[in-house]
CSV table of C-alpha atoms in Angstrom, one decimal:
chain,number,residue,atom,x,y,z
A,1055,UNK,CA,0.1,-9.7,-15.9
A,1056,UNK,CA,2.5,-7.8,-17.6
A,1057,UNK,CA,0.4,-5.1,-19.6
A,1058,UNK,CA,0.0,-1.7,-17.4
A,1059,UNK,CA,-3.3,-0.5,-15.5
A,1060,UNK,CA,-4.5,2.0,-13.9
A,1061,UNK,CA,-5.6,1.4,-10.7
A,1062,UNK,CA,-9.6,1.9,-11.5
A,1063,UNK,CA,-9.0,-1.5,-13.4
A,1064,UNK,CA,-7.4,-3.0,-11.2
A,1065,UNK,CA,-9.9,-1.8,-8.7
A,1066,UNK,CA,-12.1,-3.6,-11.1
A,1067,UNK,CA,-10.3,-6.6,-11.7
A,1068,UNK,CA,-9.2,-7.7,-8.2
A,1069,UNK,CA,-11.7,-6.3,-5.5
A,1070,UNK,CA,-10.6,-5.9,-1.7
A,1071,UNK,CA,-6.7,-7.5,-2.5
A,1072,UNK,CA,-3.8,-6.0,-2.2
A,1073,UNK,CA,-2.1,-4.9,-5.5
A,1074,UNK,CA,2.0,-4.9,-6.4
A,1075,UNK,CA,3.1,-2.5,-8.6
A,1076,UNK,CA,6.5,-1.5,-10.0
A,1077,UNK,CA,7.6,1.3,-12.0
A,1078,UNK,CA,4.4,3.6,-11.2
A,1079,UNK,CA,3.9,6.0,-13.3
A,1080,UNK,CA,2.1,9.5,-12.1
A,1081,UNK,CA,-1.3,10.0,-12.4
A,1082,UNK,CA,-3.9,12.5,-10.7
A,1083,UNK,CA,-4.3,11.9,-7.6
A,1084,UNK,CA,-3.8,7.9,-6.5
A,1085,UNK,CA,-4.7,7.0,-10.2
A,1086,UNK,CA,-1.5,6.3,-11.1
A,1087,UNK,CA,-0.8,3.5,-14.0
A,1088,UNK,CA,2.1,0.5,-13.4
A,1089,UNK,CA,2.8,-2.8,-14.9
A,1090,UNK,CA,1.7,-5.9,-12.0
A,1091,UNK,CA,3.5,-7.6,-10.6
A,1092,UNK,CA,1.3,-9.3,-7.8
A,1093,UNK,CA,-2.0,-9.0,-6.1
A,1094,UNK,CA,-3.6,-11.0,-3.1
A,1095,UNK,CA,-5.5,-10.9,-0.6
A,1096,UNK,CA,-2.9,-11.2,2.2
A,1097,UNK,CA,-0.9,-7.7,2.9
A,1098,UNK,CA,2.2,-9.6,3.9
A,1099,UNK,CA,2.8,-12.0,1.1
A,1100,UNK,CA,2.4,-9.2,-1.2
A,1101,UNK,CA,5.6,-7.3,1.3
A,1102,UNK,CA,7.0,-10.2,0.3
A,1103,UNK,CA,6.8,-9.9,-3.1
A,1104,UNK,CA,8.1,-6.5,-2.9
A,1105,UNK,CA,10.7,-7.5,-1.2
A,1106,UNK,CA,12.1,-9.6,-3.9
A,1107,UNK,CA,11.7,-6.8,-6.9
A,1108,UNK,CA,15.0,-5.9,-8.1
A,1109,UNK,CA,16.6,-2.7,-6.9
A,1110,UNK,CA,16.8,0.2,-8.4
A,1111,UNK,CA,12.9,0.2,-9.2
A,1112,UNK,CA,9.8,2.3,-8.0
A,1113,UNK,CA,6.8,0.2,-6.5
A,1114,UNK,CA,3.4,1.2,-5.3
A,1115,UNK,CA,1.6,-1.3,-2.7
A,1116,UNK,CA,-1.8,-0.5,-2.2
A,1117,UNK,CA,-5.1,-1.8,-1.5
A,1118,UNK,CA,-7.9,-1.8,-3.6
A,1119,UNK,CA,-10.9,-2.0,-1.1
A,1120,UNK,CA,-13.2,0.6,0.7
A,1121,UNK,CA,-10.4,3.3,2.6
A,1122,UNK,CA,-9.9,3.1,6.6
A,1123,UNK,CA,-12.8,4.0,8.2
A,1124,UNK,CA,-12.7,7.0,10.8
A,1125,UNK,CA,-11.3,6.2,14.3
A,1126,UNK,CA,-9.7,3.5,12.8
A,1127,UNK,CA,-5.7,3.2,13.7
A,1128,UNK,CA,-3.4,2.9,10.6
A,1129,UNK,CA,-0.7,0.8,10.8
A,1130,UNK,CA,2.3,0.4,8.7
A,1131,UNK,CA,6.2,0.1,8.5
A,1132,UNK,CA,8.6,3.1,8.1
A,1133,UNK,CA,12.0,2.0,5.9
A,1134,UNK,CA,14.1,1.8,9.7
A,1135,UNK,CA,11.4,-1.1,10.8
A,1136,UNK,CA,8.7,0.7,13.3
A,1137,UNK,CA,5.2,0.0,13.3
A,1138,UNK,CA,3.1,3.5,14.4
A,1139,UNK,CA,0.0,3.9,14.9
A,1140,UNK,CA,-2.5,7.9,14.7
A,1141,UNK,CA,-5.8,8.7,15.0
A,1142,UNK,CA,-7.4,11.6,13.8
A,1143,UNK,CA,-8.3,13.8,16.8
A,1144,UNK,CA,-11.2,14.9,17.7
A,1145,UNK,CA,-11.2,18.0,14.6
A,1146,UNK,CA,-10.6,15.2,12.2
A,1147,UNK,CA,-6.5,15.5,12.0
A,1148,UNK,CA,-4.0,12.6,12.6
A,1149,UNK,CA,-1.9,14.0,15.3
A,1150,UNK,CA,2.2,12.9,15.9
A,1151,UNK,CA,2.1,9.3,17.0
A,1152,UNK,CA,2.2,9.5,20.8
A,1153,UNK,CA,5.8,7.4,22.0
A,1154,UNK,CA,4.3,4.4,23.8
A,1155,UNK,CA,2.0,3.4,19.9
A,1156,UNK,CA,5.9,2.4,18.7
A,1157,UNK,CA,7.4,-0.6,19.2
A,1158,UNK,CA,10.4,-2.3,17.6
A,1159,UNK,CA,10.0,-5.3,15.6
């Protein structure tokens, strides 16, 4: 897994999996290239592996499956350890996260 690959190649090799890439090279939109250090269907496993990456390094974590369906909420970690959720409003725009949806880990 030490070869440099682009996102399109990874989507074909590892469908519906989470990918951890180090030192990603910028590309058009989200089709960047980089060295894959881990892949798994379990996002938590990829996050554990990301914590083991020596610093300073740039990393990219992404899912090779279909994007989030309209109306679903997206949860994610921020550098301060909060989980937030945002869903599209009636016009399809993502608005600010209501305070009641934030929770401390």
